[in-house]
PDB file of C-alpha atoms in Angstrom:
ATOM      1  CA  UNK N  10     -80.424 -24.456   5.818  1.00 39.00           C
ATOM      2  CA  UNK N  11     -81.633 -20.888   5.400  1.00 37.00           C
ATOM      3  CA  UNK N  12     -78.847 -19.657   7.649  1.00 50.00           C
ATOM      4  CA  UNK N  13     -76.320 -21.844   5.791  1.00 84.00           C
ATOM      5  CA  UNK N  14     -77.297 -20.133   2.542  1.00 92.00           C
ATOM      6  CA  UNK N  15     -77.345 -16.603   3.932  1.00 91.00           C
ATOM      7  CA  UNK N  16     -74.148 -15.515   2.088  1.00 93.00           C
ATOM      8  CA  UNK N  17     -75.863 -16.295  -1.223  1.00 97.00           C
ATOM      9  CA  UNK N  18     -78.895 -14.058  -0.787  1.00 96.00           C
ATOM     10  CA  UNK N  19     -77.118 -10.708  -0.770  1.00 96.00           C
ATOM     11  CA  UNK N  20     -79.388  -7.676  -0.765  1.00 96.00           C
ATOM     12  CA  UNK N  21     -79.375  -5.465  -3.825  1.00 98.00           C
ATOM     13  CA  UNK N  22     -81.489  -4.212  -6.714  1.00 98.00           C
ATOM     14  CA  UNK N  23     -81.617  -7.712  -8.195  1.00 98.00           C
ATOM     15  CA  UNK N  24     -84.229 -10.418  -7.694  1.00 98.00           C
ATOM     16  CA  UNK N  25     -83.279 -13.854  -6.399  1.00 98.00           C
ATOM     17  CA  UNK N  26     -85.073 -16.880  -7.804  1.00 97.00           C
ATOM     18  CA  UNK N  27     -84.613 -20.512  -8.771  1.00 98.00           C
ATOM     19  CA  UNK N  28     -84.957 -21.907 -12.295  1.00 98.00           C
ATOM     20  CA  UNK N  29     -85.128 -25.589 -13.338  1.00 98.00           C
ATOM     21  CA  UNK N  30     -82.719 -26.842 -15.982  1.00 98.00           C
ATOM     22  CA  UNK N  31     -81.082 -30.131 -16.983  1.00 98.00           C
ATOM     23  CA  UNK N  32     -82.764 -32.029 -14.158  1.00 97.00           C
ATOM     24  CA  UNK N  33     -81.573 -29.650 -11.425  1.00 98.00           C
ATOM     25  CA  UNK N  34     -82.468 -26.332  -9.799  1.00 98.00           C
ATOM     26  CA  UNK N  35     -80.286 -23.269 -10.225  1.00 98.00           C
ATOM     27  CA  UNK N  36     -80.243 -20.095  -8.167  1.00 98.00           C
ATOM     28  CA  UNK N  37     -79.983 -16.867 -10.160  1.00 98.00           C
ATOM     29  CA  UNK N  38     -79.859 -13.153  -9.419  1.00 98.00           C
ATOM     30  CA  UNK N  39     -81.649 -11.131 -12.096  1.00 98.00           C
ATOM     31  CA  UNK N  40     -81.988  -7.446 -12.958  1.00 98.00           C
ATOM     32  CA  UNK N  41     -83.217  -5.500 -15.963  1.00 98.00           C
ATOM     33  CA  UNK N  42     -85.030  -6.104 -19.232  1.00 98.00           C
ATOM     34  CA  UNK N  43     -83.773  -6.654 -22.743  1.00 98.00           C
ATOM     35  CA  UNK N  44     -81.459  -9.137 -24.446  1.00 98.00           C
ATOM     36  CA  UNK N  45     -80.166 -11.759 -22.019  1.00 98.00           C
ATOM     37  CA  UNK N  46     -76.630 -11.448 -20.637  1.00 98.00           C
ATOM     38  CA  UNK N  47     -75.810 -14.537 -18.561  1.00 99.00           C
ATOM     39  CA  UNK N  48     -72.858 -14.343 -16.151  1.00 99.00           C
ATOM     40  CA  UNK N  49     -70.949 -17.492 -15.113  1.00 99.00           C
ATOM     41  CA  UNK N  50     -68.653 -17.385 -12.076  1.00 98.00           C
ATOM     42  CA  UNK N  51     -65.364 -19.126 -11.346  1.00 98.00           C
ATOM     43  CA  UNK N  52     -63.565 -20.411  -8.240  1.00 98.00           C
ATOM     44  CA  UNK N  53     -63.701 -19.746  -5.303  1.00 98.00           C
ATOM     45  CA  UNK N  54     -66.732 -17.602  -6.009  1.00 98.00           C
ATOM     46  CA  UNK N  55     -70.441 -17.702  -6.771  1.00 98.00           C
ATOM     47  CA  UNK N  56     -72.922 -15.399  -8.533  1.00 98.00           C
ATOM     48  CA  UNK N  57     -72.024 -12.457  -6.245  1.00 98.00           C
ATOM     49  CA  UNK N  58     -68.769 -11.886  -8.136  1.00 98.00           C
ATOM     50  CA  UNK N  59     -70.938 -10.089 -10.754  1.00 99.00           C
ATOM     51  CA  UNK N  60     -72.679  -7.721  -8.301  1.00 98.00           C
ATOM     52  CA  UNK N  61     -71.087  -4.665  -9.959  1.00 98.00           C
ATOM     53  CA  UNK N  62     -72.028  -5.757 -13.474  1.00 98.00           C
ATOM     54  CA  UNK N  63     -75.709  -6.598 -12.920  1.00 98.00           C
ATOM     55  CA  UNK N  64     -76.829  -2.971 -12.347  1.00 98.00           C
ATOM     56  CA  UNK N  65     -74.540  -1.625 -15.066  1.00 98.00           C
ATOM     57  CA  UNK N  66     -75.793  -4.092 -17.674  1.00 98.00           C
ATOM     58  CA  UNK N  67     -79.412  -3.538 -16.664  1.00 98.00           C
ATOM     59  CA  UNK N  68     -78.934   0.200 -17.103  1.00 98.00           C
ATOM     60  CA  UNK N  69     -77.385  -0.466 -20.514  1.00 98.00           C
ATOM     61  CA  UNK N  70     -80.529  -2.285 -21.630  1.00 98.00           C
ATOM     62  CA  UNK N  71     -79.796  -5.913 -20.850  1.00 98.00           C
ATOM     63  CA  UNK N  72     -81.595  -8.551 -18.851  1.00 98.00           C
ATOM     64  CA  UNK N  73     -78.619  -9.323 -16.626  1.00 99.00           C
ATOM     65  CA  UNK N  74     -78.634 -12.706 -14.902  1.00 99.00           C
ATOM     66  CA  UNK N  75     -75.876 -14.256 -12.779  1.00 99.00           C
ATOM     67  CA  UNK N  76     -76.268 -17.949 -11.934  1.00 98.00           C
ATOM     68  CA  UNK N  77     -74.735 -20.206  -9.333  1.00 98.00           C
ATOM     69  CA  UNK N  78     -73.192 -23.153 -11.132  1.00 98.00           C
ATOM     70  CA  UNK N  79     -74.019 -26.740 -10.205  1.00 98.00           C
ATOM     71  CA  UNK N  80     -72.942 -27.587  -6.676  1.00 98.00           C
ATOM     72  CA  UNK N  81     -72.203 -23.985  -5.691  1.00 98.00           C
ATOM     73  CA  UNK N  82     -74.032 -21.232  -3.781  1.00 98.00           C
ATOM     74  CA  UNK N  83     -77.794 -21.646  -3.793  1.00 97.00           C
ATOM     75  CA  UNK N  84     -77.987 -24.127  -6.680  1.00 98.00           C
ATOM     76  CA  UNK N  85     -78.601 -27.864  -6.326  1.00 98.00           C
ATOM     77  CA  UNK N  86     -75.663 -29.953  -5.174  1.00 97.00           C
ATOM     78  CA  UNK N  87     -76.045 -33.399  -6.752  1.00 97.00           C
ATOM     79  CA  UNK N  88     -73.263 -35.978  -6.355  1.00 95.00           C
ATOM     80  CA  UNK N  89     -72.543 -36.165 -10.091  1.00 95.00           C
ATOM     81  CA  UNK N  90     -72.405 -34.012 -13.205  1.00 97.00           C
ATOM     82  CA  UNK N  91     -69.213 -31.993 -12.725  1.00 97.00           C
ATOM     83  CA  UNK N  92     -67.879 -32.592 -16.234  1.00 96.00           C
ATOM     84  CA  UNK N  93     -67.969 -29.734 -18.761  1.00 97.00           C
ATOM     85  CA  UNK N  94     -70.586 -31.286 -21.034  1.00 97.00           C
ATOM     86  CA  UNK N  95     -73.119 -31.694 -18.224  1.00 98.00           C
ATOM     87  CA  UNK N  96     -72.261 -28.277 -16.808  1.00 98.00           C
ATOM     88  CA  UNK N  97     -72.650 -26.670 -20.232  1.00 98.00           C
ATOM     89  CA  UNK N  98     -76.064 -28.322 -20.579  1.00 98.00           C
ATOM     90  CA  UNK N  99     -76.891 -26.665 -17.246  1.00 98.00           C
ATOM     91  CA  UNK N 100     -75.982 -23.286 -18.724  1.00 98.00           C
ATOM     92  CA  UNK N 101     -77.865 -23.685 -21.994  1.00 98.00           C
ATOM     93  CA  UNK N 102     -80.787 -25.152 -20.044  1.00 98.00           C
ATOM     94  CA  UNK N 103     -80.918 -22.050 -17.844  1.00 98.00           C
ATOM     95  CA  UNK N 104     -81.021 -19.884 -20.982  1.00 98.00           C
ATOM     96  CA  UNK N 105     -84.068 -21.817 -22.181  1.00 98.00           C
ATOM     97  CA  UNK N 106     -85.658 -21.834 -18.706  1.00 98.00           C
ATOM     98  CA  UNK N 107     -85.409 -18.040 -18.692  1.00 98.00           C
ATOM     99  CA  UNK N 108     -87.501 -18.043 -21.854  1.00 98.00           C
ATOM    100  CA  UNK N 109     -84.664 -17.081 -24.196  1.00 98.00           C
ATOM    101  CA  UNK N 110     -83.142 -18.836 -27.196  1.00 97.00           C
ATOM    102  CA  UNK N 111     -79.693 -17.298 -26.805  1.00 98.00           C
ATOM    103  CA  UNK N 112     -77.590 -15.022 -24.620  1.00 98.00           C
ATOM    104  CA  UNK N 113     -74.428 -13.044 -24.339  1.00 98.00           C
ATOM    105  CA  UNK N 114     -72.292 -15.377 -22.213  1.00 98.00           C
ATOM    106  CA  UNK N 115     -69.779 -13.764 -19.849  1.00 99.00           C
ATOM    107  CA  UNK N 116     -67.680 -16.340 -18.046  1.00 98.00           C
ATOM    108  CA  UNK N 117     -64.822 -16.171 -15.564  1.00 98.00           C
ATOM    109  CA  UNK N 118     -62.515 -19.060 -14.660  1.00 98.00           C
ATOM    110  CA  UNK N 119     -64.620 -22.243 -14.611  1.00 96.00           C
ATOM    111  CA  UNK N 120     -67.497 -20.278 -16.098  1.00 98.00           C
ATOM    112  CA  UNK N 121     -65.279 -19.178 -18.982  1.00 98.00           C
ATOM    113  CA  UNK N 122     -64.517 -22.816 -19.782  1.00 98.00           C
ATOM    114  CA  UNK N 123     -68.239 -23.568 -19.899  1.00 98.00           C
ATOM    115  CA  UNK N 124     -68.833 -20.468 -22.021  1.00 98.00           C
ATOM    116  CA  UNK N 125     -66.145 -21.640 -24.481  1.00 98.00           C
ATOM    117  CA  UNK N 126     -67.815 -25.050 -24.591  1.00 98.00           C
ATOM    118  CA  UNK N 127     -71.303 -23.659 -25.149  1.00 98.00           C
ATOM    119  CA  UNK N 128     -70.100 -21.363 -27.924  1.00 98.00           C
ATOM    120  CA  UNK N 129     -68.315 -24.269 -29.627  1.00 98.00           C
ATOM    121  CA  UNK N 130     -70.923 -27.010 -29.222  1.00 97.00           C
ATOM    122  CA  UNK N 131     -74.158 -24.974 -28.986  1.00 96.00           C
ATOM    123  CA  UNK N 132     -73.339 -21.858 -31.026  1.00 96.00           C
ATOM    124  CA  UNK N 133     -76.992 -20.955 -31.642  1.00 97.00           C
ATOM    125  CA  UNK N 134     -77.372 -20.429 -27.891  1.00 98.00           C
ATOM    126  CA  UNK N 135     -74.535 -17.878 -27.707  1.00 98.00           C
ATOM    127  CA  UNK N 136     -74.857 -14.462 -29.332  1.00 97.00           C
ATOM    128  CA  UNK N 137     -71.561 -13.044 -28.068  1.00 98.00           C
ATOM    129  CA  UNK N 138     -68.836 -14.572 -25.890  1.00 98.00           C
ATOM    130  CA  UNK N 139     -66.783 -12.831 -23.180  1.00 98.00           C
ATOM    131  CA  UNK N 140     -63.934 -14.829 -21.620  1.00 98.00           C
ATOM    132  CA  UNK N 141     -62.289 -13.628 -18.406  1.00 98.00           C
ATOM    133  CA  UNK N 142     -59.272 -15.077 -16.590  1.00 98.00           C
ATOM    134  CA  UNK N 143     -59.130 -18.290 -18.603  1.00 98.00           C
ATOM    135  CA  UNK N 144     -57.649 -19.979 -21.651  1.00 98.00           C
ATOM    136  CA  UNK N 145     -59.462 -22.032 -24.256  1.00 98.00           C
ATOM    137  CA  UNK N 146     -59.886 -25.548 -22.772  1.00 97.00           C
ATOM    138  CA  UNK N 147     -57.521 -27.143 -25.302  1.00 97.00           C
ATOM    139  CA  UNK N 148     -54.909 -24.461 -24.673  1.00 97.00           C
ATOM    140  CA  UNK N 149     -55.193 -24.936 -20.918  1.00 97.00           C
ATOM    141  CA  UNK N 150     -54.978 -28.724 -21.234  1.00 96.00           C
ATOM    142  CA  UNK N 151     -51.746 -28.377 -23.192  1.00 96.00           C
ATOM    143  CA  UNK N 152     -50.363 -25.927 -20.611  1.00 96.00           C
ATOM    144  CA  UNK N 153     -51.110 -28.342 -17.747  1.00 95.00           C
ATOM    145  CA  UNK N 154     -48.970 -30.920 -19.536  1.00 94.00           C
ATOM    146  CA  UNK N 155     -46.126 -28.834 -20.949  1.00 96.00           C
ATOM    147  CA  UNK N 156     -45.919 -25.266 -19.502  1.00 97.00           C
ATOM    148  CA  UNK N 157     -43.712 -25.272 -16.354  1.00 97.00           C
ATOM    149  CA  UNK N 158     -44.986 -21.890 -15.183  1.00 98.00           C
ATOM    150  CA  UNK N 159     -48.635 -22.848 -15.561  1.00 98.00           C
ATOM    151  CA  UNK N 160     -48.046 -26.218 -13.917  1.00 97.00           C
ATOM    152  CA  UNK N 161     -46.620 -24.381 -10.908  1.00 98.00           C
ATOM    153  CA  UNK N 162     -49.478 -21.857 -10.936  1.00 98.00           C
ATOM    154  CA  UNK N 163     -51.973 -24.749 -11.012  1.00 97.00           C
ATOM    155  CA  UNK N 164     -50.830 -26.380  -7.788  1.00 96.00           C
ATOM    156  CA  UNK N 165     -54.314 -25.778  -6.365  1.00 96.00           C
ATOM    157  CA  UNK N 166     -55.729 -27.945  -9.166  1.00 97.00           C
ATOM    158  CA  UNK N 167     -53.335 -30.787  -8.431  1.00 96.00           C
ATOM    159  CA  UNK N 168     -53.890 -30.401  -4.683  1.00 96.00           C
ATOM    160  CA  UNK N 169     -57.620 -30.872  -5.299  1.00 97.00           C
ATOM    161  CA  UNK N 170     -56.961 -34.479  -6.317  1.00 96.00           C
ATOM    162  CA  UNK N 171     -56.439 -35.510  -2.679  1.00 94.00           C
ATOM    163  CA  UNK N 172     -59.704 -37.098  -1.485  1.00 90.00           C
ATOM    164  CA  UNK N 173     -61.173 -35.420   1.590  1.00 94.00           C
ATOM    165  CA  UNK N 174     -58.018 -33.462   2.378  1.00 96.00           C
ATOM    166  CA  UNK N 175     -58.688 -30.830  -0.260  1.00 96.00           C
ATOM    167  CA  UNK N 176     -62.219 -30.195   1.005  1.00 96.00           C
ATOM    168  CA  UNK N 177     -61.048 -29.964   4.593  1.00 96.00           C
ATOM    169  CA  UNK N 178     -58.344 -27.458   3.703  1.00 96.00           C
ATOM    170  CA  UNK N 179     -60.941 -25.166   2.107  1.00 96.00           C
ATOM    171  CA  UNK N 180     -63.201 -24.994   5.162  1.00 96.00           C
ATOM    172  CA  UNK N 181     -60.494 -25.144   7.844  1.00 96.00           C
ATOM    173  CA  UNK N 182     -60.156 -22.047  10.036  1.00 97.00           C
ATOM    174  CA  UNK N 183     -63.328 -20.532   8.641  1.00 95.00           C
ATOM    175  CA  UNK N 184     -62.195 -20.640   5.025  1.00 96.00           C
ATOM    176  CA  UNK N 185     -58.787 -19.060   5.580  1.00 97.00           C
ATOM    177  CA  UNK N 186     -57.364 -20.875   2.546  1.00 97.00           C
ATOM    178  CA  UNK N 187     -59.948 -19.209   0.313  1.00 98.00           C
ATOM    179  CA  UNK N 188     -58.807 -15.821   1.593  1.00 97.00           C
ATOM    180  CA  UNK N 189     -55.193 -16.699   0.764  1.00 97.00           C
ATOM    181  CA  UNK N 190     -56.099 -17.721  -2.784  1.00 98.00           C
ATOM    182  CA  UNK N 191     -58.068 -14.535  -3.400  1.00 98.00           C
ATOM    183  CA  UNK N 192     -55.136 -12.442  -2.207  1.00 98.00           C
ATOM    184  CA  UNK N 193     -52.464 -14.441  -4.040  1.00 98.00           C
ATOM    185  CA  UNK N 194     -54.220 -14.341  -7.402  1.00 98.00           C
ATOM    186  CA  UNK N 195     -55.295 -10.679  -7.389  1.00 98.00           C
ATOM    187  CA  UNK N 196     -53.780  -7.214  -7.543  1.00 98.00           C
ATOM    188  CA  UNK N 197     -52.234  -5.756  -4.374  1.00 97.00           C
ATOM    189  CA  UNK N 198     -54.870  -4.406  -1.987  1.00 97.00           C
ATOM    190  CA  UNK N 199     -57.706  -6.695  -3.041  1.00 98.00           C
ATOM    191  CA  UNK N 200     -59.895  -8.115  -1.540  1.00 98.00           C
ATOM    192  CA  UNK N 201     -61.114  -6.003   1.349  1.00 97.00           C
ATOM    193  CA  UNK N 202     -62.426  -7.560   4.548  1.00 97.00           C
ATOM    194  CA  UNK N 203     -66.079  -7.547   3.435  1.00 96.00           C
ATOM    195  CA  UNK N 204     -65.404  -9.387   0.183  1.00 98.00           C
ATOM    196  CA  UNK N 205     -63.076 -11.864   1.859  1.00 97.00           C
ATOM    197  CA  UNK N 206     -65.633 -12.613   4.564  1.00 97.00           C
ATOM    198  CA  UNK N 207     -68.443 -13.371   2.110  1.00 97.00           C
ATOM    199  CA  UNK N 208     -66.345 -15.822   0.098  1.00 98.00           C
ATOM    200  CA  UNK N 209     -65.078 -17.485   3.261  1.00 97.00           C
ATOM    201  CA  UNK N 210     -68.669 -17.953   4.391  1.00 96.00           C
ATOM    202  CA  UNK N 211     -69.832 -19.221   0.996  1.00 97.00           C
ATOM    203  CA  UNK N 212     -67.233 -22.012   0.814  1.00 97.00           C
ATOM    204  CA  UNK N 213     -68.619 -23.375   4.091  1.00 96.00           C
ATOM    205  CA  UNK N 214     -72.128 -23.948   2.731  1.00 96.00           C
ATOM    206  CA  UNK N 215     -72.614 -27.715   3.046  1.00 95.00           C
ATOM    207  CA  UNK N 216     -71.417 -29.528  -0.053  1.00 96.00           C
ATOM    208  CA  UNK N 217     -69.762 -26.568  -1.753  1.00 97.00           C
ATOM    209  CA  UNK N 218     -66.139 -27.370  -0.899  1.00 97.00           C
ATOM    210  CA  UNK N 219     -66.492 -30.961  -2.127  1.00 97.00           C
ATOM    211  CA  UNK N 220     -68.284 -29.962  -5.317  1.00 97.00           C
ATOM    212  CA  UNK N 221     -65.725 -27.268  -6.076  1.00 97.00           C
ATOM    213  CA  UNK N 222     -62.996 -29.882  -5.918  1.00 97.00           C
ATOM    214  CA  UNK N 223     -64.977 -32.120  -8.282  1.00 97.00           C
ATOM    215  CA  UNK N 224     -64.570 -29.481 -11.008  1.00 97.00           C
ATOM    216  CA  UNK N 225     -60.807 -29.662 -10.631  1.00 97.00           C
ATOM    217  CA  UNK N 226     -60.740 -33.443 -10.259  1.00 96.00           C
ATOM    218  CA  UNK N 227     -62.404 -33.871 -13.610  1.00 95.00           C
ATOM    219  CA  UNK N 228     -59.943 -31.399 -15.134  1.00 93.00           C
ATOM    220  CA  UNK N 229     -56.967 -33.581 -14.191  1.00 94.00           C
ATOM    221  CA  UNK N 230     -58.664 -36.925 -14.807  1.00 91.00           C
ATOM    222  CA  UNK N 231     -59.705 -35.701 -18.234  1.00 90.00           C
ATOM    223  CA  UNK N 232     -56.052 -35.642 -19.273  1.00 91.00           C
ATOM    224  CA  UNK N 233     -56.121 -39.439 -19.613  1.00 90.00           C
ATOM    225  CA  UNK N 234     -59.739 -40.641 -19.293  1.00 91.00           C
ATOM    226  CA  UNK N 235     -61.722 -41.512 -22.457  1.00 94.00           C
ATOM    227  CA  UNK N 236     -64.497 -39.009 -21.679  1.00 93.00           C
ATOM    228  CA  UNK N 237     -61.930 -36.247 -21.284  1.00 93.00           C
ATOM    229  CA  UNK N 238     -60.184 -37.160 -24.499  1.00 94.00           C
ATOM    230  CA  UNK N 239     -63.529 -37.171 -26.333  1.00 95.00           C
ATOM    231  CA  UNK N 240     -64.357 -33.745 -24.904  1.00 97.00           C
ATOM    232  CA  UNK N 241     -61.064 -32.221 -25.990  1.00 95.00           C
ATOM    233  CA  UNK N 242     -61.441 -33.826 -29.406  1.00 96.00           C
ATOM    234  CA  UNK N 243     -64.850 -32.168 -29.814  1.00 97.00           C
ATOM    235  CA  UNK N 244     -63.346 -28.850 -28.701  1.00 97.00           C
ATOM    236  CA  UNK N 245     -61.099 -28.906 -31.762  1.00 97.00           C
ATOM    237  CA  UNK N 246     -64.022 -27.386 -33.660  1.00 97.00           C
ATOM    238  CA  UNK N 247     -63.510 -23.663 -34.104  1.00 98.00           C
ATOM    239  CA  UNK N 248     -65.774 -21.259 -32.209  1.00 97.00           C
ATOM    240  CA  UNK N 249     -67.936 -19.302 -34.641  1.00 97.00           C
ATOM    241  CA  UNK N 250     -69.081 -16.713 -32.082  1.00 97.00           C
ATOM    242  CA  UNK N 251     -67.573 -13.190 -31.770  1.00 97.00           C
ATOM    243  CA  UNK N 252     -65.320 -13.288 -28.718  1.00 98.00           C
ATOM    244  CA  UNK N 253     -63.850 -10.745 -26.305  1.00 98.00           C
ATOM    245  CA  UNK N 254     -60.987 -12.154 -24.234  1.00 98.00           C
ATOM    246  CA  UNK N 255     -60.009 -10.153 -21.131  1.00 98.00           C
ATOM    247  CA  UNK N 256     -57.086 -11.120 -18.923  1.00 98.00           C
ATOM    248  CA  UNK N 257     -55.388  -9.493 -15.966  1.00 98.00           C
ATOM    249  CA  UNK N 258     -51.666  -8.919 -16.423  1.00 98.00           C
ATOM    250  CA  UNK N 259     -51.108  -9.843 -12.743  1.00 98.00           C
ATOM    251  CA  UNK N 260     -53.136 -13.074 -12.914  1.00 98.00           C
ATOM    252  CA  UNK N 261     -51.192 -15.755 -11.050  1.00 98.00           C
ATOM    253  CA  UNK N 262     -53.813 -18.506 -11.409  1.00 98.00           C
ATOM    254  CA  UNK N 263     -53.959 -18.549 -15.208  1.00 98.00           C
ATOM    255  CA  UNK N 264     -50.870 -16.940 -16.695  1.00 98.00           C
ATOM    256  CA  UNK N 265     -51.340 -14.520 -19.554  1.00 97.00           C
ATOM    257  CA  UNK N 266     -48.749 -16.528 -21.486  1.00 97.00           C
ATOM    258  CA  UNK N 267     -51.150 -19.475 -21.199  1.00 98.00           C
ATOM    259  CA  UNK N 268     -54.327 -17.601 -22.130  1.00 98.00           C
ATOM    260  CA  UNK N 269     -52.752 -15.621 -24.976  1.00 96.00           C
ATOM    261  CA  UNK N 270     -53.162 -17.443 -28.250  1.00 92.00           C
ATOM    262  CA  UNK N 271     -56.595 -18.883 -27.511  1.00 98.00           C
ATOM    263  CA  UNK N 272     -57.819 -16.936 -30.520  1.00 97.00           C
ATOM    264  CA  UNK N 273     -56.544 -19.663 -32.844  1.00 97.00           C
ATOM    265  CA  UNK N 274     -59.671 -21.577 -31.785  1.00 98.00           C
ATOM    266  CA  UNK N 275     -62.031 -18.772 -32.878  1.00 98.00           C
ATOM    267  CA  UNK N 276     -63.230 -18.427 -36.459  1.00 97.00           C
ATOM    268  CA  UNK N 277     -65.002 -15.131 -35.804  1.00 96.00           C
ATOM    269  CA  UNK N 278     -64.065 -11.610 -34.685  1.00 96.00           C
ATOM    270  CA  UNK N 279     -61.769 -12.003 -31.684  1.00 97.00           C
ATOM    271  CA  UNK N 280     -60.410  -9.274 -29.445  1.00 96.00           C
ATOM    272  CA  UNK N 281     -57.689  -9.841 -26.818  1.00 97.00           C
ATOM    273  CA  UNK N 282     -57.219  -7.302 -24.026  1.00 97.00           C
ATOM    274  CA  UNK N 283     -54.514  -7.566 -21.366  1.00 98.00           C
ATOM    275  CA  UNK N 284     -55.536  -5.424 -18.382  1.00 98.00           C
ATOM    276  CA  UNK N 285     -52.561  -3.791 -16.680  1.00 98.00           C
ATOM    277  CA  UNK N 286     -52.388  -3.778 -12.897  1.00 98.00           C
ATOM    278  CA  UNK N 287     -55.212  -6.319 -12.542  1.00 98.00           C
ATOM    279  CA  UNK N 288     -55.118  -9.930 -11.402  1.00 98.00           C
ATOM    280  CA  UNK N 289     -57.384 -12.945 -11.774  1.00 98.00           C
ATOM    281  CA  UNK N 290     -60.663 -11.180 -10.859  1.00 98.00           C
ATOM    282  CA  UNK N 291     -61.043  -8.131 -13.166  1.00 98.00           C
ATOM    283  CA  UNK N 292     -64.802  -7.911 -12.626  1.00 98.00           C
ATOM    284  CA  UNK N 293     -64.185  -7.207  -8.931  1.00 98.00           C
ATOM    285  CA  UNK N 294     -60.693  -5.723  -8.820  1.00 98.00           C
ATOM    286  CA  UNK N 295     -61.498  -3.013 -11.379  1.00 98.00           C
ATOM    287  CA  UNK N 296     -65.246  -3.236 -12.022  1.00 98.00           C
ATOM    288  CA  UNK N 297     -65.606   0.085 -13.860  1.00 98.00           C
ATOM    289  CA  UNK N 298     -62.750  -0.704 -16.249  1.00 98.00           C
ATOM    290  CA  UNK N 299     -64.018  -4.216 -16.820  1.00 98.00           C
ATOM    291  CA  UNK N 300     -67.622  -3.193 -17.416  1.00 98.00           C
ATOM    292  CA  UNK N 301     -66.643  -0.395 -19.799  1.00 98.00           C
ATOM    293  CA  UNK N 302     -64.526  -2.824 -21.850  1.00 98.00           C
ATOM    294  CA  UNK N 303     -67.344  -5.346 -22.150  1.00 98.00           C
ATOM    295  CA  UNK N 304     -70.184  -2.911 -22.841  1.00 98.00           C
ATOM    296  CA  UNK N 305     -68.068  -0.986 -25.352  1.00 97.00           C
ATOM    297  CA  UNK N 306     -67.335  -4.198 -27.235  1.00 97.00           C
ATOM    298  CA  UNK N 307     -70.977  -5.277 -27.157  1.00 97.00           C
ATOM    299  CA  UNK N 308     -72.027  -1.945 -28.655  1.00 95.00           C
ATOM    300  CA  UNK N 309     -69.697  -2.558 -31.594  1.00 91.00           C
ATOM    301  CA  UNK N 310     -71.850  -4.251 -34.234  1.00 83.00           C
ATOM    302  CA  UNK N 311     -68.788  -5.476 -36.093  1.00 77.00           C
ATOM    303  CA  UNK N 312     -66.096  -6.133 -33.467  1.00 79.00           C
ATOM    304  CA  UNK N 313     -62.578  -6.254 -34.776  1.00 71.00           C
ATOM    305  CA  UNK N 314     -60.306  -9.250 -34.757  1.00 52.00           C
TER     306      UNK N 314
END
């Protein structure tokens, strides 16, 4: 198993460790001291997507922690719990397990959806909210039902509904499909061979491909299932946490026309930034630009709407 998990334990200035939360064990990479900034990854990634931000945030005076979500990377891979309420309890549980009462939450893709949920349902646990490459869950749900462009861009989500086939396609040919998704959703010229190789290796960790598809399966099933309808009903409550919303203009996984307008669900200072020349992965495609945007906003004690 150690060799299976080798892509997760990347060398760097950070410390790897496991923390217990919500009845499971979560792998985190941690660096720095100060107020907690917790980073939540999306698909098809794991904590390593934040490797540029951990040192920068630590230098800026934060305790920077990037976690592997349930079922991914070095975290536990239970057969159940891939709904947003359970996953959000994982996130808030990790905050408590780290000895903190709240955190700046920075989420990308899936992680952004969980960050939205935490800020809405557990606002005392979220000091500031940074959303990357995602729409508010209610906005995205509506787009999956009514927005032709987003429906087409979400074919990977609908493809995930095929039992077994979806998992096999992710690991086939050494994770070649993951490489295609990274390239298709990002700016021209990204990723390089090193980045592509690590994500291709990570998707082949036993259980990861199946669990990744479970995230997307719940997303589609939630359109009609009672638990999904209850979740989206609860998400009608406005977010009372100051929010920075960053989106790549070249994002072909979540269209900017889908993400734009999520601010109607925020009853707090809200800042929208469309990043020119950047795709679905701003934290990796343009790490200096991304980090400067986030740290600059965090330094603003009264962020603008």
